[in-house]
Coordinates of C-alpha atoms in Angstrom, one line a residue:
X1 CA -134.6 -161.2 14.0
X2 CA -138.3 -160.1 15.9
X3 CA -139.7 -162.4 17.3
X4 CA -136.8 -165.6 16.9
X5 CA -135.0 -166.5 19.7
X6 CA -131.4 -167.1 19.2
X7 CA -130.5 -168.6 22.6
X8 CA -130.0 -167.1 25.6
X9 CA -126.2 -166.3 25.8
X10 CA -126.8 -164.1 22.7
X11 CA -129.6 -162.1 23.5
X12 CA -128.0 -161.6 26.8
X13 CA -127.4 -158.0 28.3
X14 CA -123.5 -157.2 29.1
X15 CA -122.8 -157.4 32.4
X16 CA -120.1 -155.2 32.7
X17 CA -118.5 -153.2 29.5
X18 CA -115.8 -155.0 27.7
X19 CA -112.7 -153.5 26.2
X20 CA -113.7 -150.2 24.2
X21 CA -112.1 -149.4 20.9
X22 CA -109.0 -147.1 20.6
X23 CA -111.0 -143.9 20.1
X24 CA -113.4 -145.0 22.9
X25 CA -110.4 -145.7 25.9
X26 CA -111.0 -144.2 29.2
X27 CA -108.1 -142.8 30.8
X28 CA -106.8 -146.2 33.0
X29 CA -103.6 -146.7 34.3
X30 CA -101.8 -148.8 31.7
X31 CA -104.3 -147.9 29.0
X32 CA -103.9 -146.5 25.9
X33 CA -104.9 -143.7 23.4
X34 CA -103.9 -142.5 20.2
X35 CA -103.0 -138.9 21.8
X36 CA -100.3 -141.3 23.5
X37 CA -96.9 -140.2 21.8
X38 CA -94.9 -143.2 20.4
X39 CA -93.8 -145.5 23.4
X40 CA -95.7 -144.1 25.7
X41 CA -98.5 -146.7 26.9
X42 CA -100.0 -144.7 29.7
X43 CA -102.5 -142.0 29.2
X44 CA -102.1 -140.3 32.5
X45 CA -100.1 -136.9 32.1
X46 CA -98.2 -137.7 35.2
X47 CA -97.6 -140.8 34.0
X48 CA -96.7 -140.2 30.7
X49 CA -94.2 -137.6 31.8
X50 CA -92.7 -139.7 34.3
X51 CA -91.8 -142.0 31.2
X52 CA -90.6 -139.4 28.8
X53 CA -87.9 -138.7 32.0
X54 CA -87.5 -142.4 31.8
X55 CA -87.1 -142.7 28.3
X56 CA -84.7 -139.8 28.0
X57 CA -82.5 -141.6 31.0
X58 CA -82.6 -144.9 28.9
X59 CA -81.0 -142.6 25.6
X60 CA -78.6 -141.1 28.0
X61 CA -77.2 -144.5 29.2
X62 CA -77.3 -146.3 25.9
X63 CA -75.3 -143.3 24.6
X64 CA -73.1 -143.6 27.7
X65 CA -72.5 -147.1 27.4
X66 CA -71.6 -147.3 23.8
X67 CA -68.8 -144.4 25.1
X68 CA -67.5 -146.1 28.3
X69 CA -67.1 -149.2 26.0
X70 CA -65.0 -146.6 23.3
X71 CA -63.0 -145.8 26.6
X72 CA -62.2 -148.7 27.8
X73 CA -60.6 -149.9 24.3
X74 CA -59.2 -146.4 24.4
X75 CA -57.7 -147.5 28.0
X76 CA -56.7 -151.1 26.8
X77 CA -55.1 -149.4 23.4
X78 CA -53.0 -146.7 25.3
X79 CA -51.6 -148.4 28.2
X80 CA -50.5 -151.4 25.8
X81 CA -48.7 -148.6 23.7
X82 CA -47.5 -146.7 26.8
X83 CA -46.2 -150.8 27.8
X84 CA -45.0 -150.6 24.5
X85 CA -43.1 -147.0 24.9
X86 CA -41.7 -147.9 28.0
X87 CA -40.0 -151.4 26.9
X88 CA -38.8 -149.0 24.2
X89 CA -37.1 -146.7 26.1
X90 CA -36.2 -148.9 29.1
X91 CA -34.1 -150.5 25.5
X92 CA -32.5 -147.4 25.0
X93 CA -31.1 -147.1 28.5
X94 CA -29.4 -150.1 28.1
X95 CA -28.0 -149.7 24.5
X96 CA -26.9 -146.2 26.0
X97 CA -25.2 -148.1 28.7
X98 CA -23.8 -150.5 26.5
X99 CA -22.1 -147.9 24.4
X100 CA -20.9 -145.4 27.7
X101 CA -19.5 -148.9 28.7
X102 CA -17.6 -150.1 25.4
X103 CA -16.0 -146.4 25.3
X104 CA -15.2 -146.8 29.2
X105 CA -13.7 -150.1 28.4
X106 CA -11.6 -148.8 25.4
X107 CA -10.4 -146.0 26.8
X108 CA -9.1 -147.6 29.9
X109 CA -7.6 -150.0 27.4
X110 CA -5.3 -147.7 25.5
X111 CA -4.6 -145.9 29.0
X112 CA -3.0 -149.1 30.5
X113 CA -0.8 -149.7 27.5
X114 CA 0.1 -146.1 24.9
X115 CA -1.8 -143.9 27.2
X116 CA -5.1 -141.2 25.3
X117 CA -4.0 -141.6 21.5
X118 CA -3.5 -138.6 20.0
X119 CA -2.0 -137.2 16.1
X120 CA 1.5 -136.5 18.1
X121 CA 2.1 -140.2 19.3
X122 CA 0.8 -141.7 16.0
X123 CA 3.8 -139.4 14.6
X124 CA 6.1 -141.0 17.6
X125 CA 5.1 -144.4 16.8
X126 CA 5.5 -144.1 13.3
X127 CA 8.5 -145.6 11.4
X128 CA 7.6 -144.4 8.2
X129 CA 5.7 -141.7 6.7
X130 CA 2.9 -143.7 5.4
X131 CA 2.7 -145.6 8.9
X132 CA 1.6 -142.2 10.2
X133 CA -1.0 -141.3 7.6
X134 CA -2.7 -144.7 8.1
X135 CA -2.4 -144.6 11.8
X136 CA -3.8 -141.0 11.5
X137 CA -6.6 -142.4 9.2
X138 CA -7.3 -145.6 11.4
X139 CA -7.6 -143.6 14.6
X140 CA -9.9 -141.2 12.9
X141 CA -12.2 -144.0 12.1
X142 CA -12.3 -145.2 15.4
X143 CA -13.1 -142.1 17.2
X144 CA -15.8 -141.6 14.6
X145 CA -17.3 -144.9 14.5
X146 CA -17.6 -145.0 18.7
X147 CA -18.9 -141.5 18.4
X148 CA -21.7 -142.1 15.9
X149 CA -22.5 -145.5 18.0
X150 CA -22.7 -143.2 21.4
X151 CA -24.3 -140.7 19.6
X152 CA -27.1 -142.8 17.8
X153 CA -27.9 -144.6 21.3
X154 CA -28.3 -140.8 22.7
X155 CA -30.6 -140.4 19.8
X156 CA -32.5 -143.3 20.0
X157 CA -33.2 -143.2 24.1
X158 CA -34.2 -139.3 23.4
X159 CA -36.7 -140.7 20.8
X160 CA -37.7 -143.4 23.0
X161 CA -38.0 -141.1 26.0
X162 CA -40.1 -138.9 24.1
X163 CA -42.7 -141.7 23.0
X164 CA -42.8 -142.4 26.7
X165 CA -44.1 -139.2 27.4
X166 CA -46.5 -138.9 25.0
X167 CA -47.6 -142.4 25.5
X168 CA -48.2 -141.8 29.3
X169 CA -50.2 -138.7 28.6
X170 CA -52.2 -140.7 26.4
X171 CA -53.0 -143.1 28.6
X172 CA -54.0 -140.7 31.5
X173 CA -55.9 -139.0 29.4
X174 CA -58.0 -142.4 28.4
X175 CA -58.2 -142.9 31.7
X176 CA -59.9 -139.4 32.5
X177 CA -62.1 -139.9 30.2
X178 CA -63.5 -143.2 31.7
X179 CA -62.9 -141.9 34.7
X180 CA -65.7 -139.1 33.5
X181 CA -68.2 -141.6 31.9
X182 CA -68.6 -143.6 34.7
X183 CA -69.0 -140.7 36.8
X184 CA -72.2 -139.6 34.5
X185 CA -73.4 -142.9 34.5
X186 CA -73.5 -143.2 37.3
X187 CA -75.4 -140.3 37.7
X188 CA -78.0 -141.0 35.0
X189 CA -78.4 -144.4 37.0
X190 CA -78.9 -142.4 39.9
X191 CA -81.9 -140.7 37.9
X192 CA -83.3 -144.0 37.0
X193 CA -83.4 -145.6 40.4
X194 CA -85.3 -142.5 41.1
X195 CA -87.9 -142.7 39.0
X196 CA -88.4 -146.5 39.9
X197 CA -90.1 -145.3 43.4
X198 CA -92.8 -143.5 41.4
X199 CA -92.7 -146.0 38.8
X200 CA -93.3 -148.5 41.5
X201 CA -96.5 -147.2 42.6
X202 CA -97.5 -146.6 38.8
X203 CA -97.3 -150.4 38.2
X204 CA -98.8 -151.2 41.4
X205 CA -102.3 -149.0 40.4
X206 CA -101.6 -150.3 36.9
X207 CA -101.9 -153.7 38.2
X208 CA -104.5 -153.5 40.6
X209 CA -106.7 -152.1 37.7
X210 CA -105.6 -154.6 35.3
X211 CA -106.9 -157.3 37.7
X212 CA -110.0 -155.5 38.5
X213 CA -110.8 -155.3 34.8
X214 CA -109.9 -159.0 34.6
X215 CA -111.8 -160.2 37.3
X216 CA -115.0 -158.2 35.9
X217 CA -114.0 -159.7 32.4
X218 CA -113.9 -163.0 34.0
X219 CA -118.1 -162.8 35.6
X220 CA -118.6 -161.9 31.5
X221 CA -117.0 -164.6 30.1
X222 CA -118.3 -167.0 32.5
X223 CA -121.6 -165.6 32.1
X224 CA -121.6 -166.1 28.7
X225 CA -120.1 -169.5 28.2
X226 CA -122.7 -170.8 30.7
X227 CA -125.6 -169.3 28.1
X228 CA -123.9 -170.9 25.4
X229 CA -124.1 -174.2 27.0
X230 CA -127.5 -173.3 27.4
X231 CA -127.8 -172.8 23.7
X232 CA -126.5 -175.8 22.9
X233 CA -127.7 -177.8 24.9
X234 CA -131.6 -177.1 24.2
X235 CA -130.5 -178.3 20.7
X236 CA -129.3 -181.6 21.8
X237 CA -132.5 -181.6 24.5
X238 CA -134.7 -181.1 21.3
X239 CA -132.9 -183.4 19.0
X240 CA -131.8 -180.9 16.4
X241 CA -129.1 -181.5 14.2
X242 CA -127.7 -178.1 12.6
X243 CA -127.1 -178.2 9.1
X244 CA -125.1 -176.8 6.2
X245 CA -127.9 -173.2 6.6
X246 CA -129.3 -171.2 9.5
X247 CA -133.2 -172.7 10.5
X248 CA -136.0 -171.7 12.3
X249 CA -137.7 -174.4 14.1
X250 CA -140.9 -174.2 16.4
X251 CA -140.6 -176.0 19.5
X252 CA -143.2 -178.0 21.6
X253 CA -143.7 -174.9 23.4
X254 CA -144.2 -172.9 20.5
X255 CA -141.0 -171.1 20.7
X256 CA -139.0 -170.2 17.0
X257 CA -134.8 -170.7 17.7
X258 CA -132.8 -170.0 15.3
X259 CA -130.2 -173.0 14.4
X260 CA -127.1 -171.6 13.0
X261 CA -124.8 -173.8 10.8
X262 CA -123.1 -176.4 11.7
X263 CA -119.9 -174.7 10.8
X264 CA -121.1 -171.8 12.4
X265 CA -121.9 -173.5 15.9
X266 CA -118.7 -175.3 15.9
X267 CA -116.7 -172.1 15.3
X268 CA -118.6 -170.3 18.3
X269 CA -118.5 -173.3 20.4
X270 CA -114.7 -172.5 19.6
X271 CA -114.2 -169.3 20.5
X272 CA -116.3 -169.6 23.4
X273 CA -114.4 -172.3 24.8
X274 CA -111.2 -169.9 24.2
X275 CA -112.4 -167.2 26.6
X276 CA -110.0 -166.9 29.5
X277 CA -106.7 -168.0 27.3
X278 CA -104.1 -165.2 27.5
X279 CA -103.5 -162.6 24.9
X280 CA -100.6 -162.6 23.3
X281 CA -99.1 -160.7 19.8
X282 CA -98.5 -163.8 17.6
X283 CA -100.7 -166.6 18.7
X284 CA -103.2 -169.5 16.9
X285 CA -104.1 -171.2 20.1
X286 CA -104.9 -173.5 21.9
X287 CA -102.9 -171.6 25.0
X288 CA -102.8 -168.4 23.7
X289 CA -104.5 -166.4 20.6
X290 CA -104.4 -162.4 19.0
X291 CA -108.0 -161.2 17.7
X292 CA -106.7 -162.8 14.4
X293 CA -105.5 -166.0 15.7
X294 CA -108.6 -166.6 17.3
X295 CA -110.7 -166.5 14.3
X296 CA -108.0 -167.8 12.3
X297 CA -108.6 -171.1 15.0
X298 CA -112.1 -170.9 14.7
X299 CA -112.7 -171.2 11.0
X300 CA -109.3 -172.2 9.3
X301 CA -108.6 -168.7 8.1
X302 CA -105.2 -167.4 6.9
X303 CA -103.9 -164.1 7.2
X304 CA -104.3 -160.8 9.5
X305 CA -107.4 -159.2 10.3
X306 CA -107.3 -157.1 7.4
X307 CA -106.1 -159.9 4.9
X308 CA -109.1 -162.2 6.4
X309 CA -112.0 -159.0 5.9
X310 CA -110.5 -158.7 2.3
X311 CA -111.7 -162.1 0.9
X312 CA -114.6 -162.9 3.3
X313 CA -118.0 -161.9 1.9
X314 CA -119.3 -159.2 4.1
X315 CA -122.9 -159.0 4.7
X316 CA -125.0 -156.1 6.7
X317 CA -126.9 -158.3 8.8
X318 CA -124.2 -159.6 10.9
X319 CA -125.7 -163.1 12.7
X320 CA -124.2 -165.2 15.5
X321 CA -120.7 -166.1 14.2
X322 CA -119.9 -163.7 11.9
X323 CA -117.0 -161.7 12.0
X324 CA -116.7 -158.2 12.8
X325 CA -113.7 -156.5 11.7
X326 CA -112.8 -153.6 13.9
X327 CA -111.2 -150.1 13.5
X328 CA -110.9 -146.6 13.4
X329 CA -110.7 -146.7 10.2
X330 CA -107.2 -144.0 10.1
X331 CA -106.2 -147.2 12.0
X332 CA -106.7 -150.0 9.4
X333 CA -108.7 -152.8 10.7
X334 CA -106.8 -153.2 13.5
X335 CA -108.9 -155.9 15.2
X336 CA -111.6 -159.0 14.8
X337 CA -114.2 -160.8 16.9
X338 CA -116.6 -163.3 16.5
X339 CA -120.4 -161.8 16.8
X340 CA -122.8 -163.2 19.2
X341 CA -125.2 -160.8 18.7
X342 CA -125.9 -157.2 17.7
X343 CA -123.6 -156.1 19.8
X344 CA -120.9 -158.5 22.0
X345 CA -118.6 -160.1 20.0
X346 CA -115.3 -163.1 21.4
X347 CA -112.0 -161.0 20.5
X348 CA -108.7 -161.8 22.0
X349 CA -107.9 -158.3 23.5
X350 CA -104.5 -157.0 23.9
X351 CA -105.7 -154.8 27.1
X352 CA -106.8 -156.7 28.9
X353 CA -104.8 -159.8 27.8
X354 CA -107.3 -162.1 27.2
X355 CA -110.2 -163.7 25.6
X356 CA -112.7 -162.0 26.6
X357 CA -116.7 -160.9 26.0
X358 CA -116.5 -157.3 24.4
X359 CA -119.1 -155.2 23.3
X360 CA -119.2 -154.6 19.3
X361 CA -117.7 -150.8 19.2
X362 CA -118.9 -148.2 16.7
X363 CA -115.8 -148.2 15.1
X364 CA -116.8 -151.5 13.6
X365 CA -115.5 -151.2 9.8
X366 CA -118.2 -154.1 8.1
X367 CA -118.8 -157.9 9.1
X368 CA -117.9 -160.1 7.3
X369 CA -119.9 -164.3 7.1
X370 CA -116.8 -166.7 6.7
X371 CA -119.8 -169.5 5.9
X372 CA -120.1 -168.0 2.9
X373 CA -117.5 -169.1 -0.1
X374 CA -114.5 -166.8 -0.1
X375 CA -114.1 -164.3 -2.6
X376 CA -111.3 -162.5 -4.6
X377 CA -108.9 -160.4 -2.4
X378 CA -110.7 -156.7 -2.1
X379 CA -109.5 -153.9 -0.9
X380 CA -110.3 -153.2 2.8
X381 CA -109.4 -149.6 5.0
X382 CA -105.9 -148.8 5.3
X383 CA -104.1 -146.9 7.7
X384 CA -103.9 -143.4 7.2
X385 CA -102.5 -142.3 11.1
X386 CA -98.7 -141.7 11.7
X387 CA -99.3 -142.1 15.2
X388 CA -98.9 -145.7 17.2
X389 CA -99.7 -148.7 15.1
X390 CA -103.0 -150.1 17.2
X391 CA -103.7 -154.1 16.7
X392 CA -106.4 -156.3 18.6
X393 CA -107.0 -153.3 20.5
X394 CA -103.8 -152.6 22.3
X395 CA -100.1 -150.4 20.6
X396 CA -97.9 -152.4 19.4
X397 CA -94.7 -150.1 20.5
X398 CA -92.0 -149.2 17.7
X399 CA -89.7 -151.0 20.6
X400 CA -91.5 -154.1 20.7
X401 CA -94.3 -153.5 23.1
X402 CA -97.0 -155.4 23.5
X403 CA -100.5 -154.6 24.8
X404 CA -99.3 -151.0 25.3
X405 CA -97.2 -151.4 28.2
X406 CA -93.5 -150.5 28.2
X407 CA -90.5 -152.7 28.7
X408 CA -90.2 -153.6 32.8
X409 CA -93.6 -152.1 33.0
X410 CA -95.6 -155.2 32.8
X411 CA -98.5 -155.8 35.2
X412 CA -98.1 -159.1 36.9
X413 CA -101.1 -160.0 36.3
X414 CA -101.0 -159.2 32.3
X415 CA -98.1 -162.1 32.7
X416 CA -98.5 -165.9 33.0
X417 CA -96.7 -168.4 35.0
X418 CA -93.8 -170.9 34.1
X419 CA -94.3 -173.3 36.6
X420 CA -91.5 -172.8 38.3
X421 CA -91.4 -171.0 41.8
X422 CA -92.8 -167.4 40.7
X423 CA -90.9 -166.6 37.4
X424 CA -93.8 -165.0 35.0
X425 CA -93.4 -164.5 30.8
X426 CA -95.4 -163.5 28.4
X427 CA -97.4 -165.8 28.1
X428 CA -96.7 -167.7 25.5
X429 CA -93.5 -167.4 26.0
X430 CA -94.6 -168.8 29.1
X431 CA -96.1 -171.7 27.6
X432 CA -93.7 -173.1 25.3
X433 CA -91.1 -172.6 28.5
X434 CA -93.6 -175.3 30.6
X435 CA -92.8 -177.4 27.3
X436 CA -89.5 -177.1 26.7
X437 CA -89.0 -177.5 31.2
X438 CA -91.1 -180.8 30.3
X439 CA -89.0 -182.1 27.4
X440 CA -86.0 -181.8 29.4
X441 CA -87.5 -182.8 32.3
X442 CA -88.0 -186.2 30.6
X443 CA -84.3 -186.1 29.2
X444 CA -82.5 -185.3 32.6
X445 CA -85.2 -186.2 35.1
X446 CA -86.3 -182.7 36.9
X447 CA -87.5 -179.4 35.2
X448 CA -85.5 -176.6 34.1
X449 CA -84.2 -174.2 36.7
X450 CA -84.6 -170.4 36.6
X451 CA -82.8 -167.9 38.4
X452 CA -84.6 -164.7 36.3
X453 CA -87.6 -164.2 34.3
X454 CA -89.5 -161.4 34.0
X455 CA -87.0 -158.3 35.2
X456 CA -89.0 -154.8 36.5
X457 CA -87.5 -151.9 35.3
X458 CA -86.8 -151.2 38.7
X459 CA -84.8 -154.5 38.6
X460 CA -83.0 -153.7 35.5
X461 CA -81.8 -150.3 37.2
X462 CA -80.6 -152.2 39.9
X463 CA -78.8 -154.8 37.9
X464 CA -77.6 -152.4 35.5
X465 CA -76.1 -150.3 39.0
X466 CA -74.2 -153.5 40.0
X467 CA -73.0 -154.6 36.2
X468 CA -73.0 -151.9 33.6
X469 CA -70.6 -153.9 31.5
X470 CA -73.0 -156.9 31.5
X471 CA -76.6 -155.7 31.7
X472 CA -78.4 -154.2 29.5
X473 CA -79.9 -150.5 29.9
X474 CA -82.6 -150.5 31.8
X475 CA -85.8 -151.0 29.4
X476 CA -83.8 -152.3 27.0
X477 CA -83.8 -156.0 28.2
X478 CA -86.1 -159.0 26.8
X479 CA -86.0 -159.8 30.1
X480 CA -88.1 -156.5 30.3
X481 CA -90.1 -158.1 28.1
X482 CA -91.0 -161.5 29.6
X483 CA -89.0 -163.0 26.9
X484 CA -86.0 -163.8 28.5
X485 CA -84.7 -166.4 31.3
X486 CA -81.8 -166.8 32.5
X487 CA -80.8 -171.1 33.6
X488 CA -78.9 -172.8 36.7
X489 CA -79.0 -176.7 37.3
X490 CA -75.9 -177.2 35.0
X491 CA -77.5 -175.3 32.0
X492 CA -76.1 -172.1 32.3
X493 CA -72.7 -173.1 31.4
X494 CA -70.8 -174.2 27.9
X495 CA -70.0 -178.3 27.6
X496 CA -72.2 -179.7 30.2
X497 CA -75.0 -182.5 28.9
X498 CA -77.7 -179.7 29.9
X499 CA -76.2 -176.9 27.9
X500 CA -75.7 -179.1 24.7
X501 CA -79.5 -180.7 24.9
X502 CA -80.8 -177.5 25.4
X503 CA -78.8 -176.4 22.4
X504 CA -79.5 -179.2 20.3
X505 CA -83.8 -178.9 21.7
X506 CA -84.5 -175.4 22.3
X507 CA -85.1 -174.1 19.3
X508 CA -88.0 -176.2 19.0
X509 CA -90.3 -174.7 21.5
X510 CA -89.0 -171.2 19.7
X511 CA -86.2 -170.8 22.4
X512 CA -82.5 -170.1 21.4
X513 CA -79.4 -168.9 23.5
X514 CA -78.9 -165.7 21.1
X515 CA -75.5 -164.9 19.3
X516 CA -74.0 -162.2 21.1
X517 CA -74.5 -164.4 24.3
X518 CA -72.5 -167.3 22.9
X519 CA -68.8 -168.0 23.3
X520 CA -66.2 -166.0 21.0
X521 CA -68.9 -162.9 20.6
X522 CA -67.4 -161.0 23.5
X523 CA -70.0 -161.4 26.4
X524 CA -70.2 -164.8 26.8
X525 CA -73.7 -165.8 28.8
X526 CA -74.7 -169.4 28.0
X527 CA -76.8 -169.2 30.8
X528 CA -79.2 -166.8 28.9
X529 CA -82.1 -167.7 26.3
X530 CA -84.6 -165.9 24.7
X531 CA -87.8 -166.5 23.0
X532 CA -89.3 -166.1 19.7
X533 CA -86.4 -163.7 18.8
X534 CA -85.7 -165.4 15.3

């Protein structure tokens, strides 16, 4: 509007450039662009590359772990059947001695008294012909029965010794195998803690220009909060009450201002007073917020970005406090702020993390005047791309990303504390931990204790060295994540008081010890919980 002065905190000149749409990114450590292949958060070629070789070392161990697991069943299997072979046949030794002894036994017998029977002294012995053809017949039977026992006891340890045999080669040939698997894995881990040098001095630069950014962001913001104040305070000064519609009023001095609606000034005043909170994927505030949490906050909305541009009336002349519903349009509306003027917007921005001040990009896809009465769902741009899903300006990874960096890739400084010694989370994460710590804090009189939080990917390639069968592969982990910690003080164990309050409590501040760590799954860790994972 010529001539009519809005305030000065919207009429303001940007300080320093705020967080440039998708198409727009420049090529910054930990940044991201749509020529990015899927997982891959960093634009650098170097970079990139050097996690492609990390990705395809992550496949290789998860392949190799789900096979040294196969092996050591296949161990466990065949050495209980080559147990099992050996008891066998160790039984057949003994029948077979049994047998040799009975015929020893009997033979010495008949020795001592009528000496090796035979047909001739049956026929000496004999007093009458049919006393010789039963004798006959009787010693036939005999000699046939201990033969078939002698002989079946033969049999049976041949059998037995046979099962041995194969049972044993079985068994070292499960054990080869193992023996093999672990020797590639721990090659590929080799691999890994190779790349965690240069990974190490990625995250570092990654890091340092995160904070950079951050700090810049954070002149901006201040800036502009102060000039809202500014704002708001002339209107108090000059004793005007907004209203239900935008006015023009003529100060002493002679000076038009534009007074925005009341809804409209409280819903700035909102979003202003959110700058600095921490970005995070699913938040509403009043910690943490996404682009369309934070207008969802600001003016009661429901829905996504794109559900919130579909029944908001949309207007050409965006004013102070309307929304601006961002794209590239192949991308869907993929992000929101709140307008200040022509051209900065309040979005909750997944690069940098934050609140922040961000120039309006030209990629804006329509604004939108939530003042205005809502109107029946339209339809709004849809995405079109195959590429990475973009939202409030960051890729949310197919693997659970966030903010376009990978799993144990994390800049510290994209990470939030949890108030106890230097254990970081995502941050909300983070903050629902500092609630639950204060819950039980009140139950058992001191705060929760942490032995890990956050876990680097160096760290998981480290751990994962040390305890393949218990640690995850590396970038695998929540822990990677800053959705994971792992509890001392009495908590990290089954049937103490801590374990069962935090079993009874944690699920309220969106914790939970998750099922394959709990007792009868087969890797018991009651120690470990994770957040927000269902």
């Amino acid at each position: 509007m010529p001539g009519v002065r809005v305030g000065a905190g919207l009429l303001a000149v940007a300080v320093l450039l705020g967080a440039q749409p998708p198409e727009e990114a420049g090529v910054v450590p930990g940044a991201t662009t749509p020529d990015s292949r899927p997982g891959e958060a960093f634009a650098d070629p170097v970079v990139a590359q050097l996690q492609r070789t990390a990705s395809d070392v992550q496949r290789e161990l998860g392949s190799l772990a789900n096979d040294i697991h196969a092996a050591e069943q296949a161990v466990r299997e065949s050495s209980a059947a080559l147990d099992k072979a050996r008891a066998a046949r160790e039984a057949a030794d003994a029948a077979v001695r049994a047998r040799q002894a009975d015929m020893d036994r009997y033979a010495a017998a008949l020795l001592g008294s009528y000496g090796r029977p035979n047909q001739f002294k049956v026929f000496l012995l004999a007093r009458s012909p049919s006393d010789f053809l039963g004798g006959s017949s009787l010693m036939a039977r005999v000699q046939e029965a201990e033969t078939e026992e002698l002989t079946g006891a033969i049999q049976r340890h041949q059998t037995a010794v046979r099962a041995e045999t194969a049972a044993s080669a079985a068994a070292k040939n499960a054990t080869d195998r193992k023996t093999d698997l672990d020797r590639r894995n721990g090659d590929a881990t080799n691999r890994a803690a190779a790349l965690t040098g240069e990974f190490r001095a990625t995250l570092a630069q990654a890091n340092s220009a995160v904070v950079a950014m951050q700090q810049a962001q954070r002149t901006r913001n201040e800036q502009t909060a102060a000039n809202w104040r500014a704002y708001t305070d002339e209107l108090i000064a000059a004793g005007i009450k907004p209203s239900a519609n935008a006015t023009e009023v003529t100060l002493p001095s002679g000076e038009r201002l534009l007074v925005m609606p009341e809804t409209t000034v409280r819903a700035v005043t909102a979003a202003v007073g959110a700058l600095g909170k921490p970005y995070v994927p699913q938040g509403d505030g009043p910690d943490a917020y996404s682009c369309d949490g934070l207008t969802r906050a600001a003016y009661g909305l429901q829905g996504s970005a794109a559900e919130q541009m579909a029944v908001l009336q949309p207007v050409t002349d965006p004013q102070p406090g309307d929304l601006a519903f961002i794209g590239p349009g192949r991308y869907g509306v993929q992000s929101v702020g709140v307008v200040l003027d022509p051209r900065t917007m309040v979005t909750a921005d997944a690069r940098l993390v934050g609140v922040v001040v961000s120039d309006i990009p030209t990629s804006v896809l329509g604004y939108a005047r939530p003042s205005l009465p809502r109107r029946p769902a339209q339809p709004v741009p849809q995405r079109t791309d195959t590429g990475l899903v973009w939202r409030c300006g960051g890729v949310d990874l197919p693997t659970g990303g966030w903010s376009g960096y990978p799993n144990g890739l994390i800049p510290g400084s994209a990470l939030c504390a949890i108030g106890v010694g230097t254990h970081r989370l995502r941050c909300d994460a983070a903050f629902s931990f500092q609630g639950l710590s204060a819950a039980f804090g009140t139950a058992f009189g001191r705060p929760l204790c942490v032995t890990d939080s956050y876990r680097t990917f160096e760290e998981q390639v480290r751990l994962y060295g040390v305890k393949p069968a218990l640690a995850a592969v590396p970038g695998t982990s929540n822990h990677g994540w800053g959705l994971a910690v792992d509890l001392c003080g009495g908590a990290q164990s089954s049937g103490t008081a801590e374990h069962a309050w935090l079993r009874a409590n944690a699920g309220r501040f969106g914790w939970r010890n998750p099922p394959w760590a709990q007792p009868g799954r087969g890797r018991e860790e009651p120690w470990h919980w994770e957040f927000g994972t269902g």
